[in-house]
Amino acid sequence: MTAFVQQMVLGLLIGGLYGLAAAGLSLVFGVLKVLNVAHGQLIMLGGYGAFWLGALAGFDPFAALTLVIPGALAFGAVLYWTLFAWVVRASEETRVKNSLLIGFGLALALDALAVRLWTADERSITTSYAGAVVSVGGIAIPLVRLASLVLAGALIGGVHLLLARTRWGRAIRATAEDWEAALLTGIDVRRAYLLAFAIGTALAGAAGTLVSVGYSVSPSIGLEWTLKALVVVVLAGLGSMPGTFVGGLVLGLAEAAAAWGFGGPYREMVGLVLFFVVLVARPQGLFAR
Amino acid sequence: MLEVEGLEASYGSFRVLSGVTLEVRPGEIVALLGPNGAGKTTLIRCIAGLLRPRAGAMRWEGRPLGQAEAHTVVERGVAVVPEGRRLFGSMSVEENLALGAFAPRARRGEASRLEGVYAIFPVLRERRRQLVRALSGGQQQMVAIGRALMADPRLLVLDEPSLGLAPRLVESIFGLLREINRGGVSILLVEQNVHAALALAHRGYILEAGRVAAEGQGSVLLNDAHVRRAYLGPLAR
């Protein structure tokens, strides 16, 4: 029983990162109607950003977030201007197709670039407090991962408030719902796209940082994280940041349960099964309004 | 105020407007009538900046319209209530109204204008926290008009505001449009409801197959043999 609870706790902890990874993908898909399959590569870059800030400049990984997030915002803006601004000019029906081409190209390029720059080695940030664990009734909770879960929730909550309460947040939601109607109310829809894409990239950067401290990064993790994020987006549905976070937790728990019940290899399968079941039974997602 | 001259527009190779000329003068209510497919909505999309015309000119307050990006049209004082209302259904009434005042110019005096909209449509004040998609069709139309008014327009363009509404509601909405017009807002009203529209409008245009087939004062158009035959049916007296 203790082993089971321990597994579920670890699943919950990584589930927070799944939620954070998915939040950016969901925002970009919901607003731009563009599927950025290189989202996992953006997470990978965020992880390396934090790793090198630590290795070269001695940054604590959590402190590195304060640089990685604005850096990723700016990088997202550049990516939007150079690549995705062309896609959103196309009619809505062709956007997904075109974005897949651009996204896969970008993913391949970033994968190759990362191997070239940083070798294929796995890297992980080791801090002085890396091994710290709190024990609750025989269940060990790694502190770093717990902090990551809390931070992931806080970041998603922050973006939720931004979207719910601010003028441009409202404009982004309006654009997601009906971009022509948004134009008619005077919203510069292109700017809403830019903001959404930059925020989505910043969320990816933050997720990457937390991955590099609690887990590890290597040039090949991109696709894996894109898939996790995609499963969570399908699970949660579009349009709700808190829903996406809960979707991430659900995936983390489901993976842990599958690994405990059927063995390790089933961990990777359960996400795809969920993906399939949700698409068949409730294609709008569990939490879509 | 708004001048449209020889406007041509098409979707791909399908020509919808072939030389439309019309104008809206300050303080006027102008009705734009015509059967389905005549090009009424296309004309509105051109004015709103959602569709680039192929030829012709549009001027608003003496300056060209139609080259600028769509979101700047509101800023210049033209607000459009689109066909089918196009509200943000997952947002509250008040959020929809606030989005109407998104243009920088419209942000000044937003609070007092919100009071003005609630004065015209008191039911919206009661429902301000409700999601728009939970409202009735008539109330949604009020939100749509209110959202456009929040932009502090000098010209209000409405595309079939009576669509899907009960006759009594149409009457009351048209009555409110007259009051809005008395408050100094010019109105371009696209309608299929010929009687109601011409009774409200100072002048009207009949659009047919992408051209202006007839124009004139509301009462004159209503008696025009051509209009009677085409829109009021053989039983019209």
PDB file of N, CA and C in Angstrom, chain B residues 36-100:
ATOM      1  N   ASN B  36     -31.459  37.935 -50.472  1.00  0.00           N
ATOM      2  CA  ASN B  36     -30.264  37.162 -50.117  1.00  0.00           C
ATOM      3  C   ASN B  36     -29.318  37.097 -51.305  1.00  0.00           C
ATOM      4  N   GLY B  37     -28.034  37.254 -51.040  1.00  0.00           N
ATOM      5  CA  GLY B  37     -27.068  37.119 -52.117  1.00  0.00           C
ATOM      6  C   GLY B  37     -26.895  38.377 -52.946  1.00  0.00           C
ATOM      7  N   ALA B  38     -27.570  39.471 -52.546  1.00  0.00           N
ATOM      8  CA  ALA B  38     -27.443  40.712 -53.316  1.00  0.00           C
ATOM      9  C   ALA B  38     -26.104  41.387 -53.063  1.00  0.00           C
ATOM     10  N   GLY B  39     -25.460  41.033 -51.960  1.00  0.00           N
ATOM     11  CA  GLY B  39     -24.155  41.628 -51.647  1.00  0.00           C
ATOM     12  C   GLY B  39     -24.171  42.560 -50.456  1.00  0.00           C
ATOM     13  N   LYS B  40     -25.250  42.534 -49.681  1.00  0.00           N
ATOM     14  CA  LYS B  40     -25.365  43.463 -48.540  1.00  0.00           C
ATOM     15  C   LYS B  40     -24.281  43.203 -47.502  1.00  0.00           C
ATOM     16  N   THR B  41     -24.149  41.932 -47.114  1.00  0.00           N
ATOM     17  CA  THR B  41     -23.141  41.605 -46.097  1.00  0.00           C
ATOM     18  C   THR B  41     -21.733  41.850 -46.626  1.00  0.00           C
ATOM     19  N   THR B  42     -21.536  41.577 -47.914  1.00  0.00           N
ATOM     20  CA  THR B  42     -20.222  41.819 -48.517  1.00  0.00           C
ATOM     21  C   THR B  42     -19.855  43.297 -48.437  1.00  0.00           C
ATOM     22  N   LEU B  43     -20.851  44.156 -48.707  1.00  0.00           N
ATOM     23  CA  LEU B  43     -20.608  45.591 -48.619  1.00  0.00           C
ATOM     24  C   LEU B  43     -20.185  45.972 -47.196  1.00  0.00           C
ATOM     25  N   ILE B  44     -20.867  45.389 -46.220  1.00  0.00           N
ATOM     26  CA  ILE B  44     -20.516  45.684 -44.820  1.00  0.00           C
ATOM     27  C   ILE B  44     -19.125  45.189 -44.489  1.00  0.00           C
ATOM     28  N   ARG B  45     -18.773  44.010 -45.016  1.00  0.00           N
ATOM     29  CA  ARG B  45     -17.428  43.486 -44.746  1.00  0.00           C
ATOM     30  C   ARG B  45     -16.360  44.410 -45.342  1.00  0.00           C
ATOM     31  N   CYS B  46     -16.671  45.022 -46.474  1.00  0.00           N
ATOM     32  CA  CYS B  46     -15.731  45.985 -47.059  1.00  0.00           C
ATOM     33  C   CYS B  46     -15.593  47.212 -46.164  1.00  0.00           C
ATOM     34  N   ILE B  47     -16.737  47.737 -45.713  1.00  0.00           N
ATOM     35  CA  ILE B  47     -16.697  48.927 -44.863  1.00  0.00           C
ATOM     36  C   ILE B  47     -15.924  48.630 -43.581  1.00  0.00           C
ATOM     37  N   ALA B  48     -16.145  47.429 -43.035  1.00  0.00           N
ATOM     38  CA  ALA B  48     -15.497  47.061 -41.761  1.00  0.00           C
ATOM     39  C   ALA B  48     -14.016  46.743 -41.926  1.00  0.00           C
ATOM     40  N   GLY B  49     -13.565  46.618 -43.168  1.00  0.00           N
ATOM     41  CA  GLY B  49     -12.158  46.317 -43.386  1.00  0.00           C
ATOM     42  C   GLY B  49     -11.836  44.835 -43.366  1.00  0.00           C
ATOM     43  N   LEU B  50     -12.878  43.985 -43.343  1.00  0.00           N
ATOM     44  CA  LEU B  50     -12.652  42.541 -43.324  1.00  0.00           C
ATOM     45  C   LEU B  50     -12.416  41.998 -44.722  1.00  0.00           C
ATOM     46  N   LEU B  51     -12.818  42.784 -45.742  1.00  0.00           N
ATOM     47  CA  LEU B  51     -12.640  42.344 -47.125  1.00  0.00           C
ATOM     48  C   LEU B  51     -12.130  43.529 -47.935  1.00  0.00           C
ATOM     49  N   ARG B  52     -11.065  43.296 -48.711  1.00  0.00           N
ATOM     50  CA  ARG B  52     -10.534  44.358 -49.555  1.00  0.00           C
ATOM     51  C   ARG B  52     -11.340  44.449 -50.833  1.00  0.00           C
ATOM     52  N   PRO B  53     -11.884  45.625 -51.156  1.00  0.00           N
ATOM     53  CA  PRO B  53     -12.585  45.759 -52.431  1.00  0.00           C
ATOM     54  C   PRO B  53     -11.601  45.664 -53.597  1.00  0.00           C
ATOM     55  N   ARG B  54     -12.128  45.230 -54.760  1.00  0.00           N
ATOM     56  CA  ARG B  54     -11.253  45.132 -55.936  1.00  0.00           C
ATOM     57  C   ARG B  54     -11.118  46.456 -56.641  1.00  0.00           C
ATOM     58  N   ALA B  55     -12.175  47.244 -56.569  1.00  0.00           N
ATOM     59  CA  ALA B  55     -12.134  48.553 -57.218  1.00  0.00           C
ATOM     60  C   ALA B  55     -13.131  49.467 -56.527  1.00  0.00           C
ATOM     61  N   GLY B  56     -13.021  50.743 -56.834  1.00  0.00           N
ATOM     62  CA  GLY B  56     -13.927  51.700 -56.230  1.00  0.00           C
ATOM     63  C   GLY B  56     -13.316  52.352 -55.015  1.00  0.00           C
ATOM     64  N   ALA B  57     -14.061  53.255 -54.425  1.00  0.00           N
ATOM     65  CA  ALA B  57     -13.518  54.017 -53.302  1.00  0.00           C
ATOM     66  C   ALA B  57     -14.524  54.083 -52.169  1.00  0.00           C
ATOM     67  N   MET B  58     -14.002  54.113 -50.947  1.00  0.00           N
ATOM     68  CA  MET B  58     -14.839  54.371 -49.787  1.00  0.00           C
ATOM     69  C   MET B  58     -14.183  55.509 -49.022  1.00  0.00           C
ATOM     70  N   ARG B  59     -14.990  56.479 -48.635  1.00  0.00           N
ATOM     71  CA  ARG B  59     -14.452  57.568 -47.833  1.00  0.00           C
ATOM     72  C   ARG B  59     -15.277  57.693 -46.566  1.00  0.00           C
ATOM     73  N   TRP B  60     -14.587  57.932 -45.468  1.00  0.00           N
ATOM     74  CA  TRP B  60     -15.245  58.132 -44.187  1.00  0.00           C
ATOM     75  C   TRP B  60     -14.752  59.454 -43.638  1.00  0.00           C
ATOM     76  N   GLU B  61     -15.694  60.373 -43.444  1.00  0.00           N
ATOM     77  CA  GLU B  61     -15.363  61.720 -42.985  1.00  0.00           C
ATOM     78  C   GLU B  61     -14.259  62.324 -43.842  1.00  0.00           C
ATOM     79  N   GLY B  62     -14.379  62.097 -45.142  1.00  0.00           N
ATOM     80  CA  GLY B  62     -13.473  62.727 -46.097  1.00  0.00           C
ATOM     81  C   GLY B  62     -12.168  61.994 -46.341  1.00  0.00           C
ATOM     82  N   ARG B  63     -11.876  60.981 -45.479  1.00  0.00           N
ATOM     83  CA  ARG B  63     -10.613  60.264 -45.665  1.00  0.00           C
ATOM     84  C   ARG B  63     -10.873  58.839 -46.138  1.00  0.00           C
ATOM     85  N   PRO B  64      -9.955  58.301 -46.946  1.00  0.00           N
ATOM     86  CA  PRO B  64     -10.192  56.979 -47.523  1.00  0.00           C
ATOM     87  C   PRO B  64     -10.320  55.888 -46.461  1.00  0.00           C
ATOM     88  N   LEU B  65     -11.188  54.928 -46.792  1.00  0.00           N
ATOM     89  CA  LEU B  65     -11.434  53.800 -45.910  1.00  0.00           C
ATOM     90  C   LEU B  65     -11.165  52.552 -46.744  1.00  0.00           C
ATOM     91  N   GLY B  66     -10.774  51.483 -46.104  1.00  0.00           N
ATOM     92  CA  GLY B  66     -10.669  50.253 -46.874  1.00  0.00           C
ATOM     93  C   GLY B  66      -9.238  49.843 -47.152  1.00  0.00           C
ATOM     94  N   GLN B  67      -8.280  50.725 -46.891  1.00  0.00           N
ATOM     95  CA  GLN B  67      -6.878  50.340 -47.030  1.00  0.00           C
ATOM     96  C   GLN B  67      -6.327  49.927 -45.664  1.00  0.00           C
ATOM     97  N   ALA B  68      -6.921  50.551 -44.633  1.00  0.00           N
ATOM     98  CA  ALA B  68      -6.390  50.330 -43.291  1.00  0.00           C
ATOM     99  C   ALA B  68      -6.779  48.957 -42.774  1.00  0.00           C
ATOM    100  N   GLU B  69      -6.118  48.519 -41.708  1.00  0.00           N
ATOM    101  CA  GLU B  69      -6.460  47.248 -41.097  1.00  0.00           C
ATOM    102  C   GLU B  69      -7.782  47.357 -40.354  1.00  0.00           C
ATOM    103  N   ALA B  70      -8.475  46.228 -40.271  1.00  0.00           N
ATOM    104  CA  ALA B  70      -9.845  46.240 -39.776  1.00  0.00           C
ATOM    105  C   ALA B  70      -9.962  46.838 -38.373  1.00  0.00           C
ATOM    106  N   HIS B  71      -8.985  46.545 -37.507  1.00  0.00           N
ATOM    107  CA  HIS B  71      -9.178  46.992 -36.133  1.00  0.00           C
ATOM    108  C   HIS B  71      -9.091  48.506 -35.980  1.00  0.00           C
ATOM    109  N   THR B  72      -8.588  49.205 -37.021  1.00  0.00           N
ATOM    110  CA  THR B  72      -8.490  50.656 -36.911  1.00  0.00           C
ATOM    111  C   THR B  72      -9.790  51.351 -37.319  1.00  0.00           C
ATOM    112  N   VAL B  73     -10.692  50.609 -37.969  1.00  0.00           N
ATOM    113  CA  VAL B  73     -11.944  51.209 -38.431  1.00  0.00           C
ATOM    114  C   VAL B  73     -12.793  51.665 -37.240  1.00  0.00           C
ATOM    115  N   VAL B  74     -12.846  50.829 -36.192  1.00  0.00           N
ATOM    116  CA  VAL B  74     -13.599  51.185 -34.989  1.00  0.00           C
ATOM    117  C   VAL B  74     -13.033  52.457 -34.376  1.00  0.00           C
ATOM    118  N   GLU B  75     -11.706  52.507 -34.333  1.00  0.00           N
ATOM    119  CA  GLU B  75     -11.026  53.661 -33.753  1.00  0.00           C
ATOM    120  C   GLU B  75     -11.451  54.952 -34.462  1.00  0.00           C
ATOM    121  N   ARG B  76     -11.779  54.837 -35.742  1.00  0.00           N
ATOM    122  CA  ARG B  76     -12.168  56.030 -36.506  1.00  0.00           C
ATOM    123  C   ARG B  76     -13.646  56.355 -36.388  1.00  0.00           C
ATOM    124  N   GLY B  77     -14.390  55.541 -35.635  1.00  0.00           N
ATOM    125  CA  GLY B  77     -15.768  55.934 -35.355  1.00  0.00           C
ATOM    126  C   GLY B  77     -16.844  55.166 -36.091  1.00  0.00           C
ATOM    127  N   VAL B  78     -16.476  54.027 -36.709  1.00  0.00           N
ATOM    128  CA  VAL B  78     -17.462  53.184 -37.368  1.00  0.00           C
ATOM    129  C   VAL B  78     -17.559  51.871 -36.603  1.00  0.00           C
ATOM    130  N   ALA B  79     -18.729  51.589 -36.030  1.00  0.00           N
ATOM    131  CA  ALA B  79     -18.903  50.332 -35.293  1.00  0.00           C
ATOM    132  C   ALA B  79     -19.902  49.447 -36.024  1.00  0.00           C
ATOM    133  N   VAL B  80     -19.569  48.174 -36.131  1.00  0.00           N
ATOM    134  CA  VAL B  80     -20.384  47.228 -36.880  1.00  0.00           C
ATOM    135  C   VAL B  80     -21.019  46.209 -35.935  1.00  0.00           C
ATOM    136  N   VAL B  81     -22.320  46.006 -36.084  1.00  0.00           N
ATOM    137  CA  VAL B  81     -22.996  44.898 -35.411  1.00  0.00           C
ATOM    138  C   VAL B  81     -23.172  43.813 -36.462  1.00  0.00           C
ATOM    139  N   PRO B  82     -22.349  42.760 -36.423  1.00  0.00           N
ATOM    140  CA  PRO B  82     -22.329  41.816 -37.535  1.00  0.00           C
ATOM    141  C   PRO B  82     -23.554  40.905 -37.561  1.00  0.00           C
ATOM    142  N   GLU B  83     -23.761  40.316 -38.724  1.00  0.00           N
ATOM    143  CA  GLU B  83     -24.836  39.346 -38.887  1.00  0.00           C
ATOM    144  C   GLU B  83     -24.621  38.193 -37.916  1.00  0.00           C
ATOM    145  N   GLY B  84     -25.700  37.766 -37.272  1.00  0.00           N
ATOM    146  CA  GLY B  84     -25.579  36.669 -36.316  1.00  0.00           C
ATOM    147  C   GLY B  84     -24.950  37.097 -35.005  1.00  0.00           C
ATOM    148  N   ARG B  85     -24.781  38.401 -34.833  1.00  0.00           N
ATOM    149  CA  ARG B  85     -24.351  39.022 -33.572  1.00  0.00           C
ATOM    150  C   ARG B  85     -22.897  38.799 -33.215  1.00  0.00           C
ATOM    151  N   ARG B  86     -22.389  37.556 -33.404  1.00  0.00           N
ATOM    152  CA  ARG B  86     -20.963  37.268 -33.160  1.00  0.00           C
ATOM    153  C   ARG B  86     -20.497  37.753 -31.788  1.00  0.00           C
ATOM    154  N   LEU B  87     -21.258  37.416 -30.768  1.00  0.00           N
ATOM    155  CA  LEU B  87     -20.849  37.779 -29.412  1.00  0.00           C
ATOM    156  C   LEU B  87     -19.828  36.780 -28.893  1.00  0.00           C
ATOM    157  N   PHE B  88     -19.150  37.146 -27.807  1.00  0.00           N
ATOM    158  CA  PHE B  88     -18.220  36.220 -27.159  1.00  0.00           C
ATOM    159  C   PHE B  88     -19.017  35.448 -26.110  1.00  0.00           C
ATOM    160  N   GLY B  89     -19.513  34.281 -26.510  1.00  0.00           N
ATOM    161  CA  GLY B  89     -20.516  33.563 -25.728  1.00  0.00           C
ATOM    162  C   GLY B  89     -20.033  33.058 -24.385  1.00  0.00           C
ATOM    163  N   SER B  90     -18.730  32.820 -24.243  1.00  0.00           N
ATOM    164  CA  SER B  90     -18.230  32.297 -22.978  1.00  0.00           C
ATOM    165  C   SER B  90     -17.895  33.420 -22.006  1.00  0.00           C
ATOM    166  N   MET B  91     -18.192  34.651 -22.393  1.00  0.00           N
ATOM    167  CA  MET B  91     -17.928  35.782 -21.494  1.00  0.00           C
ATOM    168  C   MET B  91     -19.244  36.383 -21.021  1.00  0.00           C
ATOM    169  N   SER B  92     -19.134  37.157 -19.929  1.00  0.00           N
ATOM    170  CA  SER B  92     -20.328  37.768 -19.364  1.00  0.00           C
ATOM    171  C   SER B  92     -20.773  38.951 -20.232  1.00  0.00           C
ATOM    172  N   VAL B  93     -21.992  39.406 -19.966  1.00  0.00           N
ATOM    173  CA  VAL B  93     -22.525  40.580 -20.656  1.00  0.00           C
ATOM    174  C   VAL B  93     -21.568  41.763 -20.491  1.00  0.00           C
ATOM    175  N   GLU B  94     -21.120  41.964 -19.247  1.00  0.00           N
ATOM    176  CA  GLU B  94     -20.282  43.135 -18.992  1.00  0.00           C
ATOM    177  C   GLU B  94     -18.924  43.031 -19.692  1.00  0.00           C
ATOM    178  N   GLU B  95     -18.379  41.799 -19.767  1.00  0.00           N
ATOM    179  CA  GLU B  95     -17.101  41.630 -20.482  1.00  0.00           C
ATOM    180  C   GLU B  95     -17.263  41.926 -21.969  1.00  0.00           C
ATOM    181  N   ASN B  96     -18.383  41.482 -22.549  1.00  0.00           N
ATOM    182  CA  ASN B  96     -18.639  41.782 -23.954  1.00  0.00           C
ATOM    183  C   ASN B  96     -18.728  43.289 -24.170  1.00  0.00           C
ATOM    184  N   LEU B  97     -19.421  43.962 -23.274  1.00  0.00           N
ATOM    185  CA  LEU B  97     -19.559  45.413 -23.419  1.00  0.00           C
ATOM    186  C   LEU B  97     -18.201  46.096 -23.253  1.00  0.00           C
ATOM    187  N   ALA B  98     -17.401  45.609 -22.289  1.00  0.00           N
ATOM    188  CA  ALA B  98     -16.079  46.210 -22.083  1.00  0.00           C
ATOM    189  C   ALA B  98     -15.208  46.044 -23.325  1.00  0.00           C
ATOM    190  N   LEU B  99     -15.333  44.890 -23.999  1.00  0.00           N
ATOM    191  CA  LEU B  99     -14.538  44.675 -25.210  1.00  0.00           C
ATOM    192  C   LEU B  99     -14.945  45.660 -26.307  1.00  0.00           C
ATOM    193  N   GLY B 100     -16.208  46.092 -26.277  1.00  0.00           N
ATOM    194  CA  GLY B 100     -16.644  47.092 -27.250  1.00  0.00           C
ATOM    195  C   GLY B 100     -15.853  48.383 -27.139  1.00  0.00           C
TER     196      GLY B 100
END
